[in-house]
mmCIF file of C-alpha atoms in Angstrom:
data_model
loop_
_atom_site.group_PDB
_atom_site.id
_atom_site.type_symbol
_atom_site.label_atom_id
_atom_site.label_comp_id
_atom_site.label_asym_id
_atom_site.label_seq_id
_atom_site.Cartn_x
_atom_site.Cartn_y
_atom_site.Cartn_z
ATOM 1 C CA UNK A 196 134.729 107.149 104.648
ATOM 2 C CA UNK A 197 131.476 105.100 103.632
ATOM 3 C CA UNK A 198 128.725 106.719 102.874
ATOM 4 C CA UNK A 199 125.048 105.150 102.903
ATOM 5 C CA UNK A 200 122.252 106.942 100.899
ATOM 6 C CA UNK A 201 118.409 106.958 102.460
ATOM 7 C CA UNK A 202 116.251 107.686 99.317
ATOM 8 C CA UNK A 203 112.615 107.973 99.780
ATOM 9 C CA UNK A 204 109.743 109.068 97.306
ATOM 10 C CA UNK A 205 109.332 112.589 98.607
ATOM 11 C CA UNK A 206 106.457 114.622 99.243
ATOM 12 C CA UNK A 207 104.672 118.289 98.939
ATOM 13 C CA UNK A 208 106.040 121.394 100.162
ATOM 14 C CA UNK A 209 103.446 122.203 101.740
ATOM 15 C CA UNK A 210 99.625 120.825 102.058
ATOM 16 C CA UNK A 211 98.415 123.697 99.916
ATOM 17 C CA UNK A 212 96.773 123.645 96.431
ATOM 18 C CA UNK A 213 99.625 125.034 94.370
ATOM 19 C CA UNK A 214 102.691 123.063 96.315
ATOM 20 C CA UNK A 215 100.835 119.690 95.505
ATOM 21 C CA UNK A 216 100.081 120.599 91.770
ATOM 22 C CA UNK A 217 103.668 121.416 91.451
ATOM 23 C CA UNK A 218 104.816 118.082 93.314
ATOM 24 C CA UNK A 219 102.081 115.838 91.198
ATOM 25 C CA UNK A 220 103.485 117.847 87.784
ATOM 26 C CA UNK A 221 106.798 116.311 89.081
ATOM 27 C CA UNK A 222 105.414 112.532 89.904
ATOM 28 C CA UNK A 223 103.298 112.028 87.519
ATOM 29 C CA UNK A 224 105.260 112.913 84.311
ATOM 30 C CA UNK A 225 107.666 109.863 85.411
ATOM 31 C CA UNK A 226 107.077 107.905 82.392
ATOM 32 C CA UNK A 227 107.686 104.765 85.266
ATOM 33 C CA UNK A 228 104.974 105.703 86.840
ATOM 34 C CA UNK A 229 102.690 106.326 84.522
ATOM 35 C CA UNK A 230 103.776 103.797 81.668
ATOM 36 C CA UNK A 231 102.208 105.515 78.505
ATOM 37 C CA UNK A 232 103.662 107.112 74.996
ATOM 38 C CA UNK A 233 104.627 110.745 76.428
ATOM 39 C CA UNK A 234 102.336 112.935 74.247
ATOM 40 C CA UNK A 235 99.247 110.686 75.908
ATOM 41 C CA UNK A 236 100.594 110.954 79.485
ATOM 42 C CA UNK A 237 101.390 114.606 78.954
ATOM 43 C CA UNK A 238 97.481 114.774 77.983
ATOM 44 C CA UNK A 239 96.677 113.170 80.793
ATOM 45 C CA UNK A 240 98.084 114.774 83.671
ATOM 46 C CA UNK A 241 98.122 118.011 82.498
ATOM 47 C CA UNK A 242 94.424 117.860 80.967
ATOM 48 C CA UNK A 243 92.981 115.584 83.170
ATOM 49 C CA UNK A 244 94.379 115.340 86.472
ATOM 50 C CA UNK A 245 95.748 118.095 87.381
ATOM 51 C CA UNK A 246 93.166 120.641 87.504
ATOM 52 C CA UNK A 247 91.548 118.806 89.910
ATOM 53 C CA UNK A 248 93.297 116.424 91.725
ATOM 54 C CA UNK A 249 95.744 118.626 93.519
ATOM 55 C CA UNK A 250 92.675 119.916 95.224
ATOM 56 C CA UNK A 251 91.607 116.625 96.374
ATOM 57 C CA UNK A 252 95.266 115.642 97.754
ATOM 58 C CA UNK A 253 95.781 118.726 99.215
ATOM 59 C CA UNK A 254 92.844 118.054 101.253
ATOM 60 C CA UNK A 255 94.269 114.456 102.179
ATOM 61 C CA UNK A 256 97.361 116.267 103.466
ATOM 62 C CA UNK A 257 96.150 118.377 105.783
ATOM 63 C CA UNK A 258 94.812 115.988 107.808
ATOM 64 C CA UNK A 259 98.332 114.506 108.492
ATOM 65 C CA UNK A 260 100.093 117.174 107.922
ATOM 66 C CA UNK A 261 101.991 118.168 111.464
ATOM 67 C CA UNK A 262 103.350 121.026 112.512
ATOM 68 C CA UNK A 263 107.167 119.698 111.884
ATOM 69 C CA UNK A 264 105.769 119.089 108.355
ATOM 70 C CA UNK A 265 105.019 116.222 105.915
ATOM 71 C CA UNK A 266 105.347 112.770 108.064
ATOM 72 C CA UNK A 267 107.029 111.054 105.497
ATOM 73 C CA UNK A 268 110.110 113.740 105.287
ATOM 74 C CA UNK A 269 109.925 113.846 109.294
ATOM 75 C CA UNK A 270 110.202 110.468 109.574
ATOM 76 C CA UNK A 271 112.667 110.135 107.298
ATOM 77 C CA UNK A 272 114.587 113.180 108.879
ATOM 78 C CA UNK A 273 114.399 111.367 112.227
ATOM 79 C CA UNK A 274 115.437 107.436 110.137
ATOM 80 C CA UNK A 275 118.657 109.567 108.767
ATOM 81 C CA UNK A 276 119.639 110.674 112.353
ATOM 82 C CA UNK A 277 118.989 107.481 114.079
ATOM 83 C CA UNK A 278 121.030 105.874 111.912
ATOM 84 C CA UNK A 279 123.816 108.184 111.618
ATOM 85 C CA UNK A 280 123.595 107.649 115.620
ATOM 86 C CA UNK A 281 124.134 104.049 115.185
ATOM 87 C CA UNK A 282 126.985 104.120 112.778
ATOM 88 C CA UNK A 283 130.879 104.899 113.803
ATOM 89 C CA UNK A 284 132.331 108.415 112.922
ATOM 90 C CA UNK A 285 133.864 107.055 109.472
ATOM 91 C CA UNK A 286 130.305 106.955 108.113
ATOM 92 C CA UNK A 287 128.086 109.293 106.868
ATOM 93 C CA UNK A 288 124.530 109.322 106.683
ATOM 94 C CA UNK A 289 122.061 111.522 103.751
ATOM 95 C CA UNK A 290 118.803 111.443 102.763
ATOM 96 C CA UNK A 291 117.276 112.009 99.394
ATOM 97 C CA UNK A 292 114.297 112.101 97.582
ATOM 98 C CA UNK A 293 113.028 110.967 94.285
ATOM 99 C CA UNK A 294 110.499 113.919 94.135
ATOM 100 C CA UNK A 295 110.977 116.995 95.604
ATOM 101 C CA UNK A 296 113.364 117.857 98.670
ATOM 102 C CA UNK A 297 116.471 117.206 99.983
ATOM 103 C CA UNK A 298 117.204 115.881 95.908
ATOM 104 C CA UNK A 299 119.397 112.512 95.569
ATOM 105 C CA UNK A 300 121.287 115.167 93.530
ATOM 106 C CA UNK A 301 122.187 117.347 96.538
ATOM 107 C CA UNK A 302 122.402 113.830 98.861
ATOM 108 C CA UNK A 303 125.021 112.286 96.205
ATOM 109 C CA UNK A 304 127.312 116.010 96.268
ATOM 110 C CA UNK A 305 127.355 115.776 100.100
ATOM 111 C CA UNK A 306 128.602 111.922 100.044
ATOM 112 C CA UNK A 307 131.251 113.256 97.787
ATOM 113 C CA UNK A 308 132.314 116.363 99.384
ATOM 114 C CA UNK A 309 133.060 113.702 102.492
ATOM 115 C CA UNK A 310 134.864 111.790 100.209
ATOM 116 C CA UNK A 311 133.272 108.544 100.778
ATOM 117 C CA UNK A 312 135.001 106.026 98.754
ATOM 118 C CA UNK A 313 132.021 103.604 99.269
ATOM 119 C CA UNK A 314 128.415 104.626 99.124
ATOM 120 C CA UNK A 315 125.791 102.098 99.969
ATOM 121 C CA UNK A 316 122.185 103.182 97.790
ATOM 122 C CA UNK A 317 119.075 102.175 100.452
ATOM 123 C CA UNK A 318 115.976 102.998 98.365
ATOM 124 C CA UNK A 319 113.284 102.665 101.415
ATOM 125 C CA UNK A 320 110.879 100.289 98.944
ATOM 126 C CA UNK A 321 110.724 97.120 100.876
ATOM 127 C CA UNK A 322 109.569 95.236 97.316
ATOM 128 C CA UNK A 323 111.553 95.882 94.208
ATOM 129 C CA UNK A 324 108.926 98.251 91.384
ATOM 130 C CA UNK A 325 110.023 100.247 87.983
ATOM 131 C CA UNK A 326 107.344 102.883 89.628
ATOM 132 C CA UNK A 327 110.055 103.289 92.635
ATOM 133 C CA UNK A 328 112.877 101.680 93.177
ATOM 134 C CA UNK A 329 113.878 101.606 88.867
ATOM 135 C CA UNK A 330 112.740 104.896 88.951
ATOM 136 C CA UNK A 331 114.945 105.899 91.839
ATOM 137 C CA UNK A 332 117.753 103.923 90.667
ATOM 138 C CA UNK A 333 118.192 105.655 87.071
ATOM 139 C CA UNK A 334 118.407 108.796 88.765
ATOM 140 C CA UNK A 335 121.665 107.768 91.090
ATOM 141 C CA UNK A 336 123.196 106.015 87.870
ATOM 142 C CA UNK A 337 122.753 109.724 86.238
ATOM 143 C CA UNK A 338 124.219 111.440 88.690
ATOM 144 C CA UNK A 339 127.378 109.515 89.241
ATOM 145 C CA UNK A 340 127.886 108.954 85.946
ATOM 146 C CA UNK A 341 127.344 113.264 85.978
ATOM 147 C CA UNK A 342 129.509 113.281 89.010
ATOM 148 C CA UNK A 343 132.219 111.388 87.483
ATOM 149 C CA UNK A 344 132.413 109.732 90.585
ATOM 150 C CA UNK A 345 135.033 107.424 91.719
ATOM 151 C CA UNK A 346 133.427 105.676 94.671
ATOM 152 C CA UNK A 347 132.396 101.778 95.163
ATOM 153 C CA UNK A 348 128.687 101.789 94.600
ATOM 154 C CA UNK A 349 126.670 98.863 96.553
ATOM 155 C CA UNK A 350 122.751 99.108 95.748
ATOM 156 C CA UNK A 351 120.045 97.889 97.412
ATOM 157 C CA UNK A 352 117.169 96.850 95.649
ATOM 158 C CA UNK A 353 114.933 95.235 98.245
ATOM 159 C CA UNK A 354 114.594 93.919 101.176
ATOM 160 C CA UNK A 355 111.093 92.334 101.025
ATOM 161 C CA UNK A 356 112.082 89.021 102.543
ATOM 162 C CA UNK A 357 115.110 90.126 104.960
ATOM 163 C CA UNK A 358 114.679 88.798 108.583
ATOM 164 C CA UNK A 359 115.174 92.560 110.346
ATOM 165 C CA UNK A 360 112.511 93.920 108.306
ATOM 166 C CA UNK A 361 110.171 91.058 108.990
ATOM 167 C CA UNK A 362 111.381 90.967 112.437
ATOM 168 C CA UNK A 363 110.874 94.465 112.878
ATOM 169 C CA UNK A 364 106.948 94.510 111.495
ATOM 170 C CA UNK A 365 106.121 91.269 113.057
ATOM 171 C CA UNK A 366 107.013 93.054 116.604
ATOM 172 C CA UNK A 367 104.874 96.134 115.791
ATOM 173 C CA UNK A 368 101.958 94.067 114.968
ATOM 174 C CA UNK A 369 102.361 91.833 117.886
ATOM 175 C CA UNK A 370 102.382 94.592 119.906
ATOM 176 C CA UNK A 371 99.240 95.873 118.257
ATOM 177 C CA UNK A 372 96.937 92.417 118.773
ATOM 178 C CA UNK A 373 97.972 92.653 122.612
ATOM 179 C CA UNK A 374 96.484 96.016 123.183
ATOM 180 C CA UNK A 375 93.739 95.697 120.375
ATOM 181 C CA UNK A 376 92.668 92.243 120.113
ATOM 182 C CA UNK A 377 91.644 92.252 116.159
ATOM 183 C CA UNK A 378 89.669 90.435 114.624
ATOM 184 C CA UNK A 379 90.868 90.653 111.400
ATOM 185 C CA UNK A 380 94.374 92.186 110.271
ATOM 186 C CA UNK A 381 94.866 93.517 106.791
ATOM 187 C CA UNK A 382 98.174 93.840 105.197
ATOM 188 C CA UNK A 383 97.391 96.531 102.688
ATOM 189 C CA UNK A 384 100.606 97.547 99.990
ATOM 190 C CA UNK A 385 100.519 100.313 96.895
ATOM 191 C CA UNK A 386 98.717 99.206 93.737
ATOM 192 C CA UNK A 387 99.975 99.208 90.643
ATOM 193 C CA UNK A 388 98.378 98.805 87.205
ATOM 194 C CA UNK A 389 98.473 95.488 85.429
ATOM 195 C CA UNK A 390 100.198 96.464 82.435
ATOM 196 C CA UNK A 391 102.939 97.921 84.364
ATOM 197 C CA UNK A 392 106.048 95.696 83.333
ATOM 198 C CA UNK A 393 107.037 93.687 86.856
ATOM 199 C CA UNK A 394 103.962 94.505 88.327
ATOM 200 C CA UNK A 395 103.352 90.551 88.864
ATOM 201 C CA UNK A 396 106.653 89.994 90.324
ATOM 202 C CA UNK A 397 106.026 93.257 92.945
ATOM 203 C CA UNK A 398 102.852 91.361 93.610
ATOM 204 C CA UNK A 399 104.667 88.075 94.299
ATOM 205 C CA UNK A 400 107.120 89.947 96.885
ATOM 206 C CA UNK A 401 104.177 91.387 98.837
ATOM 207 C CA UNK A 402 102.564 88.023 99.224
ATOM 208 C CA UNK A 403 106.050 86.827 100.700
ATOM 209 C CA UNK A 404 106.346 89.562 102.646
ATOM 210 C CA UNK A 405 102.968 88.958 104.398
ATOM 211 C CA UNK A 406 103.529 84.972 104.375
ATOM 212 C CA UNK A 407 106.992 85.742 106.103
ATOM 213 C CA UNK A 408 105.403 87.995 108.781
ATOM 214 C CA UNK A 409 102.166 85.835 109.644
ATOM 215 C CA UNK A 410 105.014 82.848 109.796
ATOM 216 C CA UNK A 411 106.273 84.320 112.473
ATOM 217 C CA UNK A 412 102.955 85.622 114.238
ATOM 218 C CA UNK A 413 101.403 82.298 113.729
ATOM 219 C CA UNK A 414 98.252 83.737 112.579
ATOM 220 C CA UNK A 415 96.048 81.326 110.778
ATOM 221 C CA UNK A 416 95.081 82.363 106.939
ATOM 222 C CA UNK A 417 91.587 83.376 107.756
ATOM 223 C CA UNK A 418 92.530 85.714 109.998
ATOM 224 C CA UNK A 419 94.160 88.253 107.555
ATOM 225 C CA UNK A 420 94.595 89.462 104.115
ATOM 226 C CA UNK A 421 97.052 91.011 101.389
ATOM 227 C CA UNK A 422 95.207 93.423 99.722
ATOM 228 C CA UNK A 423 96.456 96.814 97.625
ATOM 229 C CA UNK A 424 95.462 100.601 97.665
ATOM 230 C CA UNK A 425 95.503 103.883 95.980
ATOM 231 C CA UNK A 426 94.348 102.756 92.159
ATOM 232 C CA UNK A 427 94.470 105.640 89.784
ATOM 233 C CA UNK A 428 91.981 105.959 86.219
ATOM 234 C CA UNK A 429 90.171 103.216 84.392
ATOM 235 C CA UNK A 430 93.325 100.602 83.814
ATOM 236 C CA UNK A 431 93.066 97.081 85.129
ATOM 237 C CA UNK A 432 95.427 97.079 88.291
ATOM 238 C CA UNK A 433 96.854 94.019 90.854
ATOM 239 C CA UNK A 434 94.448 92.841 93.755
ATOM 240 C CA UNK A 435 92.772 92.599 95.779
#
C-alpha cells in the first residue's frame, strides 16, 4: 500500500472571536513564522496581537465562510477525495494540517494503520518557505521518528516550476481573460519579512512561477505584475 499525505496550513474552527484567537495562539507562536527570540515573540502575540486581532480576522472570515465551513478545509476535503478517486485501490489518500484539524499527527496514524510501506509527503506550498513548508516538514520528521515508522518516505518540497501546476493555472487564467478581458492581471503571493532566512530564494520561485505562466499565456511584461500580500508589524518585508 502507498500512501500520499495532503498537508495544508489549516484554518479556524469556526469564524468566531474565540475559535480564531485559539487558532492565531497556535500560528503565531511558530517560532518559523514569526522568527524572533521566544520571550519577545511570546510578548508579542500574546500582548500585542492577540487581544485584538482575532477580532479583526474573525470578521475577514465570515465573509467567506460557507455553510460547509472554512474554504480552505472544504477544498482541501474535496482535493483529498478527487484524488483518492484518481488513484488505484492500493493507495490511500489523507489530509492534514499544520494548524488545527484533521492534525498531520492523526493523517500519519491512518497511513500506518493501512500499512503503507511508502508514503509520499505533498505539502500544498507551490514555493519552498521555513514559514510553511520547513515548518510543516519538522512536524512529519517528529512524528515518524515518534511513530517509529518503517515506511519509505518521499517528500515533496515544491513544485513552483512543475509543468502541471503551471499548466493547470495558465488554463484558469486563460479562461478568465476570455470572459473578462483584463486589462491588467496581477499575480499576487504571501509576503514574508525580509529577515526571514530564505525569504529571497521564496521570492525568486514566485518570480519563476509567474515568468513560467505568462510564458505560456504570451502576455507581454506590461501587462501584469508579481506583487505580495498580507504584511504583518513594522519589519521590512519582500515586494512589491
Amino acid at each position: 500500500m502507498i500512501g500520499i499525505l495532503l498537508i495544508n496550513l489549516g484554518t479556524p474552527e469556526a469564524p468566531t472571536i474565540d475559535a480564531v484567537r485559539k487558532y492565531l495562539d497556535v500560528f503565531l507562536s511558530d517560532p518559523y513564522v514569526i522568527t524572533l527570540p521566544k520571550i519577545l515573540r511570546d510578548i508579542l502575540v500574546q500582548k500585542i496581537i492577540l487581544p485584538k486581532r482575532p477580532k479583526i480576522s474573525a470578521h475577514a472570515y465570515q465573509q467567506i465562510w460557507t455553510d460547509a465551513g472554512s474554504p480552505l478545509l472544504v477544498n482541501s476535503v474535496a482535493l483529498q477525495t478527487a484524488l483518492q478517486k484518481k488513484c488505484s485501490d492500493s493507495y490511500v489518500v489523507e489530509l492534514g494540517m499544520r494548524y488545527g484539524n484533521p492534525s498531520i499527527e492523526q493523517a500519519i496514524d491512518n497511513l500506518q494503520k493501512n500499512k503503507c510501506e511508502k508514503i509520499i509527503v505533498l505539502p500544498l506550498y507551490p514555493q519552498f518557505a521555513n514559514a510553511t513548508t520547513q515548518s510543516t516538514l519538522d512536524v512529519v520528521n517528529a512524528v515518524f521518528e515518534r511513530n517509529k515508522s518503517n515506511a519509505e518516505i518521499k517528500i515533496i518540497r515544491d513544485f513552483y516550476n512543475q509543468d502541471f501546476y503551471i499548466h493547470s493555472f495558465a488554463n484558469n487564467i486563460q479562461r478568465s481573460i476570455d470572459k473578462n478581458n483584463p486589462e491588467f492581471i496581477l499575480f499576487s503571493y504571501h509576503g514574508l519579512p525580509k529577515r526571514q532566512r530564505g525569504a529571497n530564494d521564496y521570492r525568486a520561485q514566485c518570480y519563476t512561477t509567474t515568468q513560467l505562466i505568462t510564458d505560456k499565456l504570451n502576455l507581454s511584461s506590461e501587462k501584469y505584475q508579481t506583487v505580495f500580500q498580507s504584511r504583518l508589524g513594522f519589519t521590512k518585508w519582500i515586494g512589491p
